[in-house]
Amino acid sequence: MKNLADRTQGFGNSIFGVMSKMATEHNAINLAQGFPDFDGPEFLKEYALDSIKAGENQYAAYPGLRILREKVSQKYQREYSANFDIDNEITITNGATEGIYLTINALINPGDEVVMFEPVYDSYVNSIKMAGGIPKAVTLKGKGFNFDESECEEAFSSKTKLVILNTPHNPTGKIFSKEEMQFIIDLALKHDAYIMSDEVYEYLVFDGKKHISLCEFNEVRERSIIISSAGKTFGMTGWKIGWVLTTPEITNEIRKVHQYVTFSIATPFQVAVARALDHIDEYKKEFLNLYEQKRNRFVKGLKEIGFDFEAPSGTYFILVPIKSFTDKDDVEFAKELIKKYQVASIPPSAFYLKSDEGKNYLRLCFAKKDETIDAAIKNLQALKSL
Ligand SMILES: Cc1ncc(COP(=O)(O)O)c(C=O)c1O
């Protein structure tokens, strides 16, 4: 038999699958999975059911339903004073994940370099490799997960085609400041690179802090790609609805790829999200309060056990340092937590391309019912005696 394609040979099994399988085998509390263990809002479900019953069940237009693109455009105008043309600058995708894949494939030629900040969301790296690009990582370090400016400068070169931002950042919970974003933007301008900003946690920004969107930087409007996710925002990750906002030229290329990868996205869910975006202003306050309470509950419990970290400013993840409890690396310690204490986490070393930093941490997700958080904290109390 002839060989299968070389392109996918380097891809291992995702760490999420490995940990989730082990969690099930040991009946562990699953803080590994990056999604809520409770349902999203009732009104959204009603909207989807209304749409299905109204017969809106055939293929949607491939750029996405116009009504949804219109509501997305209005949202960015209201929240960030940014203008995106409904017809030529907005594409609805199968979650943010497809948007990331389309953007990378629309921009990257073999040999092009892509700068990103590690720990990285894993889909970036594999999408870059599929396109023949070369990932270049800058490591976020220390309690505040900051980057070293000279390391960042060194990651850029004449070969840099794209820099990927993710703010709020999974898994550190870091929010990139305006100054940090400006520093990265200046480097992108200097090296004539595009900038993709993955903002799927745009509404999960705690302690009264503010999310800064890439679309607020007009000077890079013609080289910016902004991605977000209704699945994340509305706590319905299984709906897989996202969008990509960018110039007509890049949109055109993105849609060419989209046309042959998924063609179009489930119609009734698009209708439901379009209607839900009319209530986003009230909804996002409730959403933030709910998650801020969960973050506080979880942070308090983890600190009482002895974990030493700064509470994350955004997302629903915490990256906790483990070295005060173990000499083991993240993968071994994550396995031990499942087997001995029935708590599943993600060992983040898989999210680092060049540094060993990941071996010192575990990623925990607090998008969970209060009773799930409390049960995990109860099980982890045993670590106090180590
Ligand atoms: C940083 C980041 N980007 C993108 C995604 C994927 O979003 P979606 O479910 O809309 O594809 C996730 C999901 O965990 C994420 O954490």
Short mmCIF file of C-alpha atoms and ligand atoms in Angstrom, two decimals:
data_model
loop_
_atom_site.label_atom_id
_atom_site.label_comp_id
_atom_site.label_asym_id
_atom_site.label_seq_id
_atom_site.Cartn_x
_atom_site.Cartn_y
_atom_site.Cartn_z
CA MET A 1 0.00 0.00 0.00
CA LYS A 2 1.18 3.52 -0.71
CA ASN A 3 1.99 5.80 2.23
CA LEU A 4 -0.65 8.07 3.70
CA ALA A 5 -0.10 11.83 3.36
CA ASP A 6 3.08 13.14 5.03
CA ARG A 7 1.20 16.27 6.10
CA THR A 8 -0.56 14.66 9.07
CA GLN A 9 2.12 12.20 10.16
CA GLY A 10 3.57 14.44 12.90
CA PHE A 11 0.22 14.93 14.66
CA GLY A 12 -0.04 12.98 17.90
CA ASN A 13 -3.18 12.15 19.84
CA SER A 14 -4.50 15.30 21.49
CA ILE A 15 -3.75 15.47 25.21
CA PHE A 16 -7.44 16.32 25.78
CA GLY A 17 -8.51 12.90 24.52
CA VAL A 18 -5.88 11.10 26.58
CA MET A 19 -6.81 12.88 29.82
CA SER A 20 -10.55 12.61 29.28
CA LYS A 21 -10.27 8.86 28.66
CA MET A 22 -8.28 8.42 31.88
CA ALA A 23 -10.75 10.65 33.76
CA THR A 24 -13.61 8.37 32.71
CA GLU A 25 -11.71 5.19 33.61
CA HIS A 26 -11.00 6.49 37.13
CA ASN A 27 -14.33 8.25 37.60
CA ALA A 28 -12.46 11.52 38.14
CA ILE A 29 -13.90 15.04 38.33
CA ASN A 30 -13.14 16.45 34.91
CA LEU A 31 -11.45 19.86 35.07
CA ALA A 32 -9.52 18.98 31.92
CA GLN A 33 -12.24 19.69 29.39
CA GLY A 34 -12.39 23.35 28.39
CA PHE A 35 -16.14 23.75 28.35
CA PRO A 36 -19.00 24.16 30.83
CA ASP A 37 -20.53 21.13 32.57
CA PHE A 38 -23.84 23.04 32.64
CA ASP A 39 -26.19 24.22 29.91
CA GLY A 40 -26.29 27.56 28.12
CA PRO A 41 -29.23 30.01 28.24
CA GLU A 42 -32.81 28.80 27.70
CA PHE A 43 -33.64 31.65 25.29
CA LEU A 44 -30.95 30.48 22.90
CA LYS A 45 -32.40 26.98 22.83
CA GLU A 46 -35.86 28.39 22.18
CA TYR A 47 -34.54 30.47 19.28
CA ALA A 48 -32.94 27.41 17.68
CA LEU A 49 -36.10 25.34 18.13
CA ASP A 50 -38.22 28.17 16.64
CA SER A 51 -35.94 28.26 13.63
CA ILE A 52 -36.00 24.50 13.09
CA LYS A 53 -39.80 24.46 13.37
CA ALA A 54 -40.07 27.41 10.97
CA GLY A 55 -38.33 25.25 8.36
CA GLU A 56 -35.02 27.10 8.28
CA ASN A 57 -33.21 23.84 7.71
CA GLN A 58 -31.47 24.08 4.35
CA TYR A 59 -27.93 25.23 3.52
CA ALA A 60 -27.19 28.78 4.57
CA ALA A 61 -25.37 31.18 2.24
CA TYR A 62 -21.72 30.19 2.40
CA PRO A 63 -20.40 33.47 3.93
CA GLY A 64 -22.98 32.97 6.72
CA LEU A 65 -26.58 34.16 7.06
CA ARG A 66 -26.76 37.86 6.27
CA ILE A 67 -28.83 38.56 9.41
CA LEU A 68 -26.08 37.07 11.58
CA ARG A 69 -23.34 39.00 9.77
CA GLU A 70 -25.42 42.16 10.28
CA LYS A 71 -25.72 41.53 14.06
CA VAL A 72 -22.01 40.72 14.31
CA SER A 73 -21.18 43.95 12.50
CA GLN A 74 -23.42 45.92 14.91
CA LYS A 75 -21.79 44.26 17.93
CA TYR A 76 -18.28 45.36 16.87
CA GLN A 77 -19.56 48.87 16.12
CA ARG A 78 -21.20 49.17 19.57
CA GLU A 79 -18.43 47.58 21.62
CA TYR A 80 -15.23 48.60 19.85
CA SER A 81 -16.34 51.42 17.48
CA ALA A 82 -15.07 49.25 14.63
CA ASN A 83 -16.72 49.08 11.21
CA PHE A 84 -16.90 45.78 9.38
CA ASP A 85 -18.78 45.58 6.10
CA ILE A 86 -21.58 43.02 6.33
CA ASP A 87 -21.07 41.64 2.83
CA ASN A 88 -17.33 41.76 2.36
CA GLU A 89 -15.62 41.61 5.73
CA ILE A 90 -17.45 39.05 7.89
CA THR A 91 -17.52 35.26 7.45
CA ILE A 92 -19.38 32.83 9.73
CA THR A 93 -17.37 29.68 10.46
CA ASN A 94 -17.61 26.31 12.17
CA GLY A 95 -16.48 27.74 15.49
CA ALA A 96 -13.36 29.83 15.94
CA THR A 97 -11.36 26.69 15.10
CA GLU A 98 -12.39 26.77 11.45
CA GLY A 99 -11.73 30.52 11.34
CA ILE A 100 -8.17 29.90 12.58
CA TYR A 101 -7.61 27.16 10.00
CA LEU A 102 -9.02 29.27 7.15
CA THR A 103 -6.96 32.32 8.06
CA ILE A 104 -3.73 30.39 8.31
CA ASN A 105 -4.38 28.56 5.04
CA ALA A 106 -5.35 31.77 3.27
CA LEU A 107 -2.13 33.52 4.32
CA ILE A 108 0.68 31.01 4.77
CA ASN A 109 2.96 29.61 2.07
CA PRO A 110 5.47 26.83 2.75
CA GLY A 111 8.44 28.33 4.62
CA ASP A 112 6.54 31.36 5.98
CA GLU A 113 7.05 31.92 9.70
CA VAL A 114 4.29 32.52 12.24
CA VAL A 115 5.04 34.11 15.62
CA MET A 116 2.87 33.15 18.59
CA PHE A 117 2.94 33.18 22.37
CA GLU A 118 3.40 29.91 24.25
CA PRO A 119 1.66 28.15 25.89
CA VAL A 120 -0.30 28.08 22.61
CA TYR A 121 -3.79 26.92 21.79
CA ASP A 122 -2.92 23.70 19.99
CA SER A 123 -4.91 24.19 16.80
CA TYR A 124 -2.60 27.06 15.71
CA VAL A 125 0.45 24.84 15.42
CA ASN A 126 -1.19 22.05 13.46
CA SER A 127 -2.95 24.47 11.08
CA ILE A 128 0.41 26.15 10.43
CA LYS A 129 2.08 22.81 9.77
CA MET A 130 -0.71 21.75 7.40
CA ALA A 131 0.03 24.90 5.38
CA GLY A 132 3.79 24.20 5.42
CA GLY A 133 4.49 27.19 7.70
CA ILE A 134 7.00 27.37 10.54
CA PRO A 135 5.78 28.21 14.07
CA LYS A 136 8.02 30.55 16.13
CA ALA A 137 7.20 30.77 19.81
CA VAL A 138 7.72 33.52 22.38
CA THR A 139 7.38 32.20 25.94
CA LEU A 140 5.04 33.79 28.49
CA LYS A 141 6.81 33.49 31.85
CA GLY A 142 6.56 34.13 35.57
CA LYS A 143 3.56 34.86 37.76
CA GLY A 144 2.09 37.45 35.39
CA PHE A 145 2.91 35.39 32.25
CA ASN A 146 4.73 38.30 30.64
CA PHE A 147 6.99 38.10 27.60
CA ASP A 148 10.52 39.30 27.24
CA GLU A 149 10.64 42.10 24.65
CA SER A 150 14.00 41.07 23.21
CA GLU A 151 12.86 37.44 22.87
CA CYS A 152 9.80 38.74 21.02
CA GLU A 153 11.92 40.91 18.72
CA GLU A 154 14.17 37.93 17.95
CA ALA A 155 11.20 35.76 16.98
CA PHE A 156 10.40 38.12 14.10
CA SER A 157 12.33 38.12 10.84
CA SER A 158 11.85 38.98 7.18
CA LYS A 159 10.16 35.57 6.86
CA THR A 160 7.43 36.41 9.41
CA LYS A 161 4.10 36.38 7.60
CA LEU A 162 1.72 36.29 10.55
CA VAL A 163 1.68 36.89 14.29
CA ILE A 164 -1.06 35.24 16.36
CA LEU A 165 -2.43 36.96 19.43
CA ASN A 166 -4.82 35.31 21.84
CA THR A 167 -6.34 37.67 24.36
CA PRO A 168 -7.72 36.78 26.91
CA HIS A 169 -5.20 33.98 26.71
CA ASN A 170 -5.88 30.24 27.06
CA PRO A 171 -4.44 28.69 29.25
CA THR A 172 -2.74 31.42 31.33
CA GLY A 173 -5.78 33.71 31.75
CA LYS A 174 -3.54 36.64 30.81
CA ILE A 175 -5.03 39.74 29.23
CA PHE A 176 -2.61 41.47 26.89
CA SER A 177 -2.31 45.15 27.84
CA LYS A 178 -2.60 47.97 25.34
CA GLU A 179 1.16 48.56 25.62
CA GLU A 180 1.97 44.88 24.98
CA MET A 181 -0.35 44.83 21.98
CA GLN A 182 1.22 48.02 20.65
CA PHE A 183 4.69 46.48 21.00
CA ILE A 184 3.60 43.42 19.00
CA ILE A 185 1.80 45.57 16.42
CA ASP A 186 4.91 47.72 15.91
CA LEU A 187 6.94 44.57 15.24
CA ALA A 188 4.31 43.30 12.81
CA LEU A 189 4.43 46.62 10.98
CA LYS A 190 8.22 46.63 10.92
CA HIS A 191 8.29 43.14 9.40
CA ASP A 192 5.23 43.59 7.16
CA ALA A 193 3.33 40.76 8.90
CA TYR A 194 -0.40 40.10 9.28
CA ILE A 195 -1.92 39.84 12.78
CA MET A 196 -4.61 37.34 13.75
CA SER A 197 -6.28 37.91 17.11
CA ASP A 198 -8.18 35.03 18.69
CA GLU A 199 -10.63 36.73 21.07
CA VAL A 200 -12.99 33.86 21.94
CA TYR A 201 -12.93 34.80 25.65
CA GLU A 202 -13.58 38.51 24.97
CA TYR A 203 -16.36 38.66 27.62
CA LEU A 204 -14.47 36.81 30.34
CA VAL A 205 -12.34 39.63 31.72
CA PHE A 206 -12.42 39.96 35.51
CA ASP A 207 -11.75 42.53 38.26
CA GLY A 208 -13.19 45.41 36.22
CA LYS A 209 -10.39 45.08 33.65
CA LYS A 210 -11.08 45.70 29.97
CA HIS A 211 -10.58 43.49 26.94
CA ILE A 212 -8.73 45.31 24.21
CA SER A 213 -9.59 44.06 20.75
CA LEU A 214 -7.17 44.17 17.86
CA CYS A 215 -9.91 45.94 15.89
CA GLU A 216 -9.36 49.02 18.07
CA PHE A 217 -5.93 49.58 16.43
CA ASN A 218 -6.80 51.39 13.20
CA GLU A 219 -3.22 51.58 12.01
CA VAL A 220 -3.23 47.81 11.35
CA ARG A 221 -6.79 47.53 10.07
CA GLU A 222 -5.61 46.34 6.62
CA ARG A 223 -3.46 43.54 8.12
CA SER A 224 -5.78 42.40 10.98
CA ILE A 225 -7.93 39.31 11.31
CA ILE A 226 -10.25 39.10 14.34
CA ILE A 227 -11.78 35.80 15.39
CA SER A 228 -14.42 35.05 18.02
CA SER A 229 -16.88 32.34 18.99
CA ALA A 230 -20.60 32.39 19.82
CA GLY A 231 -20.18 28.84 21.16
CA LYS A 232 -17.85 30.19 23.86
CA THR A 233 -19.78 33.39 24.51
CA PHE A 234 -23.11 31.65 24.97
CA GLY A 235 -21.74 28.59 26.76
CA MET A 236 -22.90 26.31 23.93
CA THR A 237 -19.58 25.05 22.63
CA GLY A 238 -21.28 22.20 20.74
CA TRP A 239 -23.00 24.70 18.47
CA LYS A 240 -19.68 25.56 16.82
CA ILE A 241 -20.47 29.02 15.52
CA GLY A 242 -17.66 31.51 15.10
CA TRP A 243 -16.67 34.38 12.85
CA VAL A 244 -13.72 35.96 11.11
CA LEU A 245 -13.55 39.71 10.54
CA THR A 246 -11.01 41.09 8.13
CA THR A 247 -10.50 43.10 4.94
CA PRO A 248 -12.37 42.24 1.70
CA GLU A 249 -9.11 40.94 0.16
CA ILE A 250 -8.35 38.50 2.99
CA THR A 251 -12.07 37.64 3.37
CA ASN A 252 -12.11 36.63 -0.27
CA GLU A 253 -9.26 34.15 0.27
CA ILE A 254 -10.73 32.86 3.53
CA ARG A 255 -14.07 32.20 1.86
CA LYS A 256 -12.37 30.26 -0.94
CA VAL A 257 -11.02 27.82 1.65
CA HIS A 258 -14.27 27.79 3.66
CA GLN A 259 -16.24 26.94 0.52
CA TYR A 260 -14.42 23.63 0.15
CA VAL A 261 -13.91 22.74 3.82
CA THR A 262 -17.38 23.16 5.32
CA PHE A 263 -19.22 25.27 2.72
CA SER A 264 -21.75 26.56 5.26
CA ILE A 265 -22.74 26.44 8.91
CA ALA A 266 -25.91 25.00 10.50
CA THR A 267 -28.72 27.39 9.57
CA PRO A 268 -30.98 27.27 12.69
CA PHE A 269 -28.04 27.88 15.02
CA GLN A 270 -27.03 30.92 12.98
CA VAL A 271 -30.58 32.27 13.24
CA ALA A 272 -30.56 31.67 17.00
CA VAL A 273 -27.21 33.41 17.52
CA ALA A 274 -28.35 36.35 15.38
CA ARG A 275 -31.41 36.81 17.63
CA ALA A 276 -29.33 36.31 20.78
CA LEU A 277 -26.87 39.03 19.77
CA ASP A 278 -29.74 41.52 20.23
CA HIS A 279 -29.50 40.77 23.99
CA ILE A 280 -25.75 40.55 24.28
CA ASP A 281 -25.43 43.71 26.38
CA GLU A 282 -27.59 42.35 29.24
CA TYR A 283 -26.41 38.76 28.79
CA LYS A 284 -22.69 39.53 28.93
CA LYS A 285 -23.04 41.06 32.43
CA GLU A 286 -24.71 37.92 33.81
CA PHE A 287 -22.19 35.75 32.02
CA LEU A 288 -19.25 37.65 33.49
CA ASN A 289 -20.73 37.66 37.03
CA LEU A 290 -21.33 33.93 36.90
CA TYR A 291 -17.75 33.16 35.84
CA GLU A 292 -16.15 35.73 38.13
CA GLN A 293 -17.90 34.05 41.08
CA LYS A 294 -16.68 30.66 39.91
CA ARG A 295 -13.15 31.96 39.48
CA ASN A 296 -13.19 33.43 43.01
CA ARG A 297 -14.56 30.22 44.52
CA PHE A 298 -11.93 28.09 42.79
CA VAL A 299 -9.00 30.47 43.44
CA LYS A 300 -9.86 30.63 47.16
CA GLY A 301 -9.99 26.83 47.41
CA LEU A 302 -6.73 26.32 45.51
CA LYS A 303 -4.90 28.96 47.57
CA GLU A 304 -6.08 27.35 50.83
CA ILE A 305 -4.54 24.09 49.63
CA GLY A 306 -1.25 25.92 49.06
CA PHE A 307 -1.12 26.60 45.32
CA ASP A 308 0.82 29.81 44.78
CA PHE A 309 -0.37 31.78 41.74
CA GLU A 310 -1.98 35.04 40.67
CA ALA A 311 -5.72 34.77 39.99
CA PRO A 312 -6.25 34.75 36.21
CA SER A 313 -7.59 38.03 34.79
CA GLY A 314 -9.56 36.32 32.05
CA THR A 315 -10.87 33.08 30.43
CA TYR A 316 -12.11 30.10 32.45
CA PHE A 317 -8.71 28.50 32.98
CA ILE A 318 -6.07 28.60 35.70
CA LEU A 319 -2.48 27.51 35.17
CA VAL A 320 -1.29 26.42 38.62
CA PRO A 321 2.35 25.78 39.53
CA ILE A 322 2.88 22.24 40.88
CA LYS A 323 6.50 22.14 42.07
CA SER A 324 5.63 22.78 45.73
CA PHE A 325 3.75 19.43 45.69
CA THR A 326 5.86 17.17 43.49
CA ASP A 327 9.15 16.48 41.72
CA LYS A 328 7.25 14.87 38.87
CA ASP A 329 6.64 16.63 35.56
CA ASP A 330 3.19 17.85 34.51
CA VAL A 331 2.19 14.68 32.63
CA GLU A 332 3.13 12.32 35.49
CA PHE A 333 1.56 14.57 38.11
CA ALA A 334 -1.65 14.92 36.06
CA LYS A 335 -1.89 11.12 35.88
CA GLU A 336 -1.27 10.86 39.64
CA LEU A 337 -4.02 13.42 40.34
CA ILE A 338 -6.49 11.33 38.34
CA LYS A 339 -5.52 8.02 39.90
CA LYS A 340 -5.05 9.09 43.54
CA TYR A 341 -7.35 12.09 43.92
CA GLN A 342 -9.86 11.63 41.08
CA VAL A 343 -9.27 15.08 39.61
CA ALA A 344 -8.49 15.43 35.89
CA SER A 345 -6.44 18.36 34.58
CA ILE A 346 -4.43 19.11 31.44
CA PRO A 347 -0.63 18.88 31.55
CA PRO A 348 0.32 21.93 29.54
CA SER A 349 3.79 20.94 28.29
CA ALA A 350 2.09 19.99 25.00
CA PHE A 351 1.28 23.70 24.55
CA TYR A 352 4.96 24.74 24.58
CA LEU A 353 7.11 24.55 21.47
CA LYS A 354 10.48 25.60 22.79
CA SER A 355 10.53 25.97 26.56
CA ASP A 356 10.22 23.39 29.36
CA GLU A 357 8.09 25.77 31.45
CA GLY A 358 4.99 23.66 30.91
CA LYS A 359 6.36 20.84 33.05
CA ASN A 360 5.87 23.08 36.10
CA TYR A 361 2.12 23.62 35.69
CA LEU A 362 -1.30 22.05 35.34
CA ARG A 363 -4.24 23.62 33.57
CA LEU A 364 -7.55 23.53 35.43
CA CYS A 365 -10.89 24.65 33.98
CA PHE A 366 -13.45 26.33 36.26
CA ALA A 367 -16.34 26.46 33.76
CA LYS A 368 -18.03 24.01 36.07
CA LYS A 369 -21.03 23.80 38.42
CA ASP A 370 -20.25 25.04 41.93
CA GLU A 371 -20.64 21.49 43.22
CA THR A 372 -18.06 20.24 40.70
CA ILE A 373 -15.61 22.96 41.81
CA ASP A 374 -16.25 22.17 45.50
CA ALA A 375 -15.84 18.42 44.96
CA ALA A 376 -12.52 18.96 43.15
CA ILE A 377 -11.23 21.23 45.92
CA LYS A 378 -12.29 18.65 48.52
CA ASN A 379 -10.34 15.91 46.72
CA LEU A 380 -7.29 18.14 46.29
CA GLN A 381 -7.17 18.90 50.05
CA ALA A 382 -5.11 15.70 50.35
CA LEU A 383 -2.22 17.55 48.65
CA LYS A 384 -1.80 19.63 51.83
CA SER A 385 -0.13 16.68 53.52
CA LEU A 386 2.50 16.22 50.76
C1 LIG B 1 -8.09 30.15 22.50
C2 LIG B 1 -9.15 29.35 21.82
N1 LIG B 1 -9.43 29.60 20.54
C3 LIG B 1 -10.38 28.91 19.89
C4 LIG B 1 -11.11 27.92 20.51
C5 LIG B 1 -12.13 27.14 19.74
O1 LIG B 1 -13.35 27.79 19.67
P1 LIG B 1 -14.60 27.08 18.93
O2 LIG B 1 -15.19 26.10 19.88
O3 LIG B 1 -15.52 28.22 18.63
O4 LIG B 1 -14.07 26.43 17.71
C6 LIG B 1 -10.85 27.62 21.85
C7 LIG B 1 -11.57 26.53 22.52
O5 LIG B 1 -11.21 26.05 23.58
C8 LIG B 1 -9.85 28.36 22.53
O6 LIG B 1 -9.58 28.12 23.82
#
